[in-house]
mmCIF file with all atom_site columns, C-alpha atoms in Angstrom:
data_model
loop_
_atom_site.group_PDB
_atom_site.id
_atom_site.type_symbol
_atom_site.label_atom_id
_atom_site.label_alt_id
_atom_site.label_comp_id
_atom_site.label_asym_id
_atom_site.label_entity_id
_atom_site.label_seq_id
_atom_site.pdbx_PDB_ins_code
_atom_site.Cartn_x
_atom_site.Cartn_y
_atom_site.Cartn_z
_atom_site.occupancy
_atom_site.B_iso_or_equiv
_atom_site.pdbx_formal_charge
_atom_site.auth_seq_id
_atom_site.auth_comp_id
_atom_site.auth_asym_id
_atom_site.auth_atom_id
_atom_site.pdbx_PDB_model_num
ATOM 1   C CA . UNK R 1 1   ? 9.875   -6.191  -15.721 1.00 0.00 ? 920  UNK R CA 1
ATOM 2   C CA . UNK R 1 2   ? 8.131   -9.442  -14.763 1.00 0.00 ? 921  UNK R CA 1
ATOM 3   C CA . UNK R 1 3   ? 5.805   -7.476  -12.459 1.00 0.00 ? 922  UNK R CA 1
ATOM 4   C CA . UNK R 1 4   ? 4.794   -5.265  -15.949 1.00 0.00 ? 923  UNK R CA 1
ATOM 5   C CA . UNK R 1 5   ? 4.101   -8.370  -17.760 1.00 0.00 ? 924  UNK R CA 1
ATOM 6   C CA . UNK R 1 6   ? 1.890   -9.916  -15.332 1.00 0.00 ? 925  UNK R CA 1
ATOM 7   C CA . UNK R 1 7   ? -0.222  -6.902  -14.916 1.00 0.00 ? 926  UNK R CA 1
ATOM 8   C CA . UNK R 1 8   ? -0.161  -6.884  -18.658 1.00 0.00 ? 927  UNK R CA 1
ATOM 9   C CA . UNK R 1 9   ? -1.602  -10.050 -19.154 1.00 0.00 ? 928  UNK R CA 1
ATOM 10  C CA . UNK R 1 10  ? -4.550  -9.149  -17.306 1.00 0.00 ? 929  UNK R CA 1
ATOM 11  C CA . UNK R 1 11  ? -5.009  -5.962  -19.607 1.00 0.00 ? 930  UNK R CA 1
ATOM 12  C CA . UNK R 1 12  ? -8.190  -5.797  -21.121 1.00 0.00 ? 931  UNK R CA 1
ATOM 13  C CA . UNK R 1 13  ? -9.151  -2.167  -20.947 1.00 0.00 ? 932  UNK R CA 1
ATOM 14  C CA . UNK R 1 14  ? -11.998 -1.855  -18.072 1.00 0.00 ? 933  UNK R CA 1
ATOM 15  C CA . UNK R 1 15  ? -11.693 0.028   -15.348 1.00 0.00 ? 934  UNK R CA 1
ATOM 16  C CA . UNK R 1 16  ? -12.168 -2.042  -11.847 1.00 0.00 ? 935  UNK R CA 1
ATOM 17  C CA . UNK R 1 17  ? -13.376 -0.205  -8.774  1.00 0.00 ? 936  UNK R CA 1
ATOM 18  C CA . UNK R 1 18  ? -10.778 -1.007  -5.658  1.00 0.00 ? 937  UNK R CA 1
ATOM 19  C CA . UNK R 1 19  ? -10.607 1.378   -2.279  1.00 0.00 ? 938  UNK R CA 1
ATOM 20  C CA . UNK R 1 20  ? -12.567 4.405   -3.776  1.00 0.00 ? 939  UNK R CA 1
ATOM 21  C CA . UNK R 1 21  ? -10.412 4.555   -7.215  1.00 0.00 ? 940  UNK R CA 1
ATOM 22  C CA . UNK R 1 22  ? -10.615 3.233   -10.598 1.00 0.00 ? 941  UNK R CA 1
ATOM 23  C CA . UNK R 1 23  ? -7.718  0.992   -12.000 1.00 0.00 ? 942  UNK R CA 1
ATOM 24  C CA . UNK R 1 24  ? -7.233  0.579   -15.638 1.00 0.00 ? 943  UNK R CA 1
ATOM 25  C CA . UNK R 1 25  ? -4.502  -0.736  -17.443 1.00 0.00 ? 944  UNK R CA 1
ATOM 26  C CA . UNK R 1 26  ? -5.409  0.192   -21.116 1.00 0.00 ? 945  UNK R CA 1
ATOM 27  C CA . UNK R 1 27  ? -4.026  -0.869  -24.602 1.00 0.00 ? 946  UNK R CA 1
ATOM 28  C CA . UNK R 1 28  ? -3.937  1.764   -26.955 1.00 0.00 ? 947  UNK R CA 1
ATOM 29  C CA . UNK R 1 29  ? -2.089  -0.515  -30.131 1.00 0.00 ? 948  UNK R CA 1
ATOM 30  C CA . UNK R 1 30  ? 1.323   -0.568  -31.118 1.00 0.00 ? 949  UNK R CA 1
ATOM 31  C CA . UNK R 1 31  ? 2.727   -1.164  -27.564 1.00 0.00 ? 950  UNK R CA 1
ATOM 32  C CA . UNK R 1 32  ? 1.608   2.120   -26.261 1.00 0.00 ? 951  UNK R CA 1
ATOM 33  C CA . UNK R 1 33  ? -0.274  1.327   -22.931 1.00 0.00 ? 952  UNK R CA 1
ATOM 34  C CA . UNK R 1 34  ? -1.439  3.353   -20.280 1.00 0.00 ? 953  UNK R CA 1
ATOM 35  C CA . UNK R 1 35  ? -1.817  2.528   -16.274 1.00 0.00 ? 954  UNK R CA 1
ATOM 36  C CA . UNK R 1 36  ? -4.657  5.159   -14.839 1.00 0.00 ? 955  UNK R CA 1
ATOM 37  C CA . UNK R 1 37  ? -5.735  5.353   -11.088 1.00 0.00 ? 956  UNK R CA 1
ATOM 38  C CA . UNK R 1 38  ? -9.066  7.627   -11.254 1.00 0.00 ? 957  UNK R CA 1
ATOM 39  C CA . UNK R 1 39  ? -11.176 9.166   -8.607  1.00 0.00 ? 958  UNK R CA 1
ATOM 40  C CA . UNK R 1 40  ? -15.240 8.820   -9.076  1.00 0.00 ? 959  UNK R CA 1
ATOM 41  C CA . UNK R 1 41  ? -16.285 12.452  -9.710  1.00 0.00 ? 960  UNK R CA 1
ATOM 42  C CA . UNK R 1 42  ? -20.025 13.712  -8.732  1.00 0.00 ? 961  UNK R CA 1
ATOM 43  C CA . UNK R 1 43  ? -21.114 13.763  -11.871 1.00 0.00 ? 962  UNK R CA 1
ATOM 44  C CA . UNK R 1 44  ? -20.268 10.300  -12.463 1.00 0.00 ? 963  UNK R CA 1
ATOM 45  C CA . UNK R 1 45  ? -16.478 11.534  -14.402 1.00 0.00 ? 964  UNK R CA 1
ATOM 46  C CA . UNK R 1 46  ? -13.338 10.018  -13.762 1.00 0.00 ? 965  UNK R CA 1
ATOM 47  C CA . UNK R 1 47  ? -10.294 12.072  -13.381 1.00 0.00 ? 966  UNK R CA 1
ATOM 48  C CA . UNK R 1 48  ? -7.161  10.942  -13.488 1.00 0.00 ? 967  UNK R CA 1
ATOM 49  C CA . UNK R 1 49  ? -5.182  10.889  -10.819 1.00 0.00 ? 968  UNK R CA 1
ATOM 50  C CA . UNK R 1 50  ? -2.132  9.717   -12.249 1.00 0.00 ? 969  UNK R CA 1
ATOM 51  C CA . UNK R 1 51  ? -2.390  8.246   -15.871 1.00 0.00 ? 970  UNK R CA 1
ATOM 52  C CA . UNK R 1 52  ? 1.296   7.720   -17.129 1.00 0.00 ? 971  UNK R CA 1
ATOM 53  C CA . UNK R 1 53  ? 1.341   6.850   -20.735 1.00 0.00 ? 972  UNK R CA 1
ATOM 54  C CA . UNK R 1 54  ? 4.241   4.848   -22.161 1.00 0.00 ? 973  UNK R CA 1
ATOM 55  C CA . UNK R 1 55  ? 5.116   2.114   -24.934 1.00 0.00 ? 974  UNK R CA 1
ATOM 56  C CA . UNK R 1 56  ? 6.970   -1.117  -23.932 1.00 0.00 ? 975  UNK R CA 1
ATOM 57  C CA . UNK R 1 57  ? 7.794   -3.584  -26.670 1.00 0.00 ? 976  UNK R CA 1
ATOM 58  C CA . UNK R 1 58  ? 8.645   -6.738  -23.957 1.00 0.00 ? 977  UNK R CA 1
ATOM 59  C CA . UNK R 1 59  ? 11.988  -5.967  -23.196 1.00 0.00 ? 978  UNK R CA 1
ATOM 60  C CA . UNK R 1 60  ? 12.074  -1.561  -22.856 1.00 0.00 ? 979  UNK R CA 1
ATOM 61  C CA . UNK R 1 61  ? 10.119  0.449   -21.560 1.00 0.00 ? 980  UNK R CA 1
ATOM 62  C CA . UNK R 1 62  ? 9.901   4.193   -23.015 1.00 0.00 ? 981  UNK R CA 1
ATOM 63  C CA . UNK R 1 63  ? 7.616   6.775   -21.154 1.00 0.00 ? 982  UNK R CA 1
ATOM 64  C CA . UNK R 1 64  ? 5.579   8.964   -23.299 1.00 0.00 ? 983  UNK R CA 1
ATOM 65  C CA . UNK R 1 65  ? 3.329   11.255  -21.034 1.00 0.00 ? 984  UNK R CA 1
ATOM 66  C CA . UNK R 1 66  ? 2.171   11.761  -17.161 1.00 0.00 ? 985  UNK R CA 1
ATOM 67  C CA . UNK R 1 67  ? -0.937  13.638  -15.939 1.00 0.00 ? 986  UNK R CA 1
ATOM 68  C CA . UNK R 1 68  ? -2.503  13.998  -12.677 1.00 0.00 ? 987  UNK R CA 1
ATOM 69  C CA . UNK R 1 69  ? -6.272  16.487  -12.989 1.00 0.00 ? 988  UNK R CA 1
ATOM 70  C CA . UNK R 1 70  ? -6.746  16.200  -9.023  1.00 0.00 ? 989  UNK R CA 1
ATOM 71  C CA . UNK R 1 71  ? -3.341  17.650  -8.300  1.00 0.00 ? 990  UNK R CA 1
ATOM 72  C CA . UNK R 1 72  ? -3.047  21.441  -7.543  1.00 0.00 ? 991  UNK R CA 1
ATOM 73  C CA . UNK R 1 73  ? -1.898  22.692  -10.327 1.00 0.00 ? 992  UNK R CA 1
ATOM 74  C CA . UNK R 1 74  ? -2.547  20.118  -12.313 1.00 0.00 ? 993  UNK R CA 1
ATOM 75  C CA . UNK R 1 75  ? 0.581   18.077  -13.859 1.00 0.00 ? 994  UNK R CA 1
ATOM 76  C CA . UNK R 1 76  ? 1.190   17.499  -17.754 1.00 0.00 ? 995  UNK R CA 1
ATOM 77  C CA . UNK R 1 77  ? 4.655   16.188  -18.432 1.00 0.00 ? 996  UNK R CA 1
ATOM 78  C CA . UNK R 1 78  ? 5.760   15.221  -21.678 1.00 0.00 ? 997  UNK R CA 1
ATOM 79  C CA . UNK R 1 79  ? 9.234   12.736  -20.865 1.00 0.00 ? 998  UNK R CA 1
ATOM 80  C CA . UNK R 1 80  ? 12.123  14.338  -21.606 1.00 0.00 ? 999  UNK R CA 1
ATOM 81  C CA . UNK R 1 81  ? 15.856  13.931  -19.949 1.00 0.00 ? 1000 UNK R CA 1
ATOM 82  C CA . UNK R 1 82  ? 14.942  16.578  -16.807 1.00 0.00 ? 1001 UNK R CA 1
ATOM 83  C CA . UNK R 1 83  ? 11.969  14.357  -16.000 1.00 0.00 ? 1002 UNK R CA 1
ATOM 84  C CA . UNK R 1 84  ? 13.054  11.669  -16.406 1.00 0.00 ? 1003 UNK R CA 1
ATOM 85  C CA . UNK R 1 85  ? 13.693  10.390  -12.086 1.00 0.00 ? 1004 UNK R CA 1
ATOM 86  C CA . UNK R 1 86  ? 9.961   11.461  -11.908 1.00 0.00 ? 1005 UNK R CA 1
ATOM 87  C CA . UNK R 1 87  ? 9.177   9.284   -14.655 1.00 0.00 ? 1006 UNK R CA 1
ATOM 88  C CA . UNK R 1 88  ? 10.924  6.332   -13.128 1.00 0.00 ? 1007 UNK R CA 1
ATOM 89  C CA . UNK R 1 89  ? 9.475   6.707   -9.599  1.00 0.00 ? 1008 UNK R CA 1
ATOM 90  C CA . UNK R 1 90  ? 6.084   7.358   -10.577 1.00 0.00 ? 1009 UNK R CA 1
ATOM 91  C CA . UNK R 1 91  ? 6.202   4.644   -13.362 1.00 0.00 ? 1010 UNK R CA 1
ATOM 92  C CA . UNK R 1 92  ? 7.599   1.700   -10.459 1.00 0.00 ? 1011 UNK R CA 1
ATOM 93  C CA . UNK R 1 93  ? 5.093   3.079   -8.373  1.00 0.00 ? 1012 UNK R CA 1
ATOM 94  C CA . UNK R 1 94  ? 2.033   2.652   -10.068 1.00 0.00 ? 1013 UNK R CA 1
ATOM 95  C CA . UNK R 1 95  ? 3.513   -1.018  -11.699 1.00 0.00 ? 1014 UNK R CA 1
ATOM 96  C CA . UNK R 1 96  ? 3.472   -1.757  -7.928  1.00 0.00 ? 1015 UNK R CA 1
ATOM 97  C CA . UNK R 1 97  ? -0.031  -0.533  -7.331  1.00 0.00 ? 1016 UNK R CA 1
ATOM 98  C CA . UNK R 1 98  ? -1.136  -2.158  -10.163 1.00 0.00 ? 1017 UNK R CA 1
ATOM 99  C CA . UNK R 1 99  ? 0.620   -5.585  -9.570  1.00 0.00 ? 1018 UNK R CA 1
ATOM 100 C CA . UNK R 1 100 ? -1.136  -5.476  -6.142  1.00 0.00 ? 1019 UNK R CA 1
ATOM 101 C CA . UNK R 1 101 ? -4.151  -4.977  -7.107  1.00 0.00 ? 1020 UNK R CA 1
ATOM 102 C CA . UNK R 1 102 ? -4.329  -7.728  -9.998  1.00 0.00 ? 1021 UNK R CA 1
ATOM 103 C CA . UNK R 1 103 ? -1.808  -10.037 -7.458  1.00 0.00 ? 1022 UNK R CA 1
ATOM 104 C CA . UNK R 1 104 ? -4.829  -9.708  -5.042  1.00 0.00 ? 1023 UNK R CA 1
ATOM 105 C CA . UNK R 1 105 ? -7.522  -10.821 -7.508  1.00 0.00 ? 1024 UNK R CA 1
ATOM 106 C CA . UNK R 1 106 ? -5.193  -14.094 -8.986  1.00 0.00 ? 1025 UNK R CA 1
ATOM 107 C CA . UNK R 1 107 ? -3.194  -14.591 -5.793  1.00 0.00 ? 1026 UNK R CA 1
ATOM 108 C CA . UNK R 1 108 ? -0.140  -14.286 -7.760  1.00 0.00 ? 1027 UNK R CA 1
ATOM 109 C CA . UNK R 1 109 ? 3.303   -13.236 -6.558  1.00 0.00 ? 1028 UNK R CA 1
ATOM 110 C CA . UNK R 1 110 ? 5.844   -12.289 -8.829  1.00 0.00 ? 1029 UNK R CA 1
ATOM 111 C CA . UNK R 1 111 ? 8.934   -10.798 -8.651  1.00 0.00 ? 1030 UNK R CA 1
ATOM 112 C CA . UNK R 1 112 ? 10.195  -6.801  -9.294  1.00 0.00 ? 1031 UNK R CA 1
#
């Protein structure tokens, strides 16, 4: 988890601009957070494209919620046990995005 709690430290709820997408890690109280990559729309939206929702109180992490508006169809998962490998791979995915991002701006490395 030391990769999550970097990224976390840096989370302040604005979105930065990197490669064409929007990154935003985003606090939404009682250790529910939410790590979004969005795509600029031409009306000057953002959709997301993923935004996994889930709470993590240091040492757990619990997923809560996936969606994905540029996929077709779209994707709305609630967690439960049959999604839960989805969960997982999307969730270390976009912690690795994330950490790359942020690593990039501090030149930090951390490990998984």
């Amino acid at each position: 988890m030391k990769k999550l709690d970097t990224i976390l430290n840096y989370c302040n709820d604005e979105r930065h601009y990197h490669r064409g997408s929007y990154y935003r890690l985003k606090s939404h109280g009682d250790n529910i957070y939410s790590l979004t990559i969005s795509v600029p729309g031409f009306c000057g939206e953002n959709t997301p494209h993923p935004m996994l929702k889930f709470s993590y109180d240091g040492k757990k992490v619990d997923f809560i919620s996936y969606v994905d508006y540029e996929t077709n169809p779209i994707k709305t998962l609630f967690f439960d046990e049959e999604s839960e490998l989805f969960f997982q791979k999307e969730f270390e995915r976009l912690v690795n995005n994330f950490y790359a991002f942020y690593s990039h701006k501090t030149d930090k490395k951390t490990e998984f």
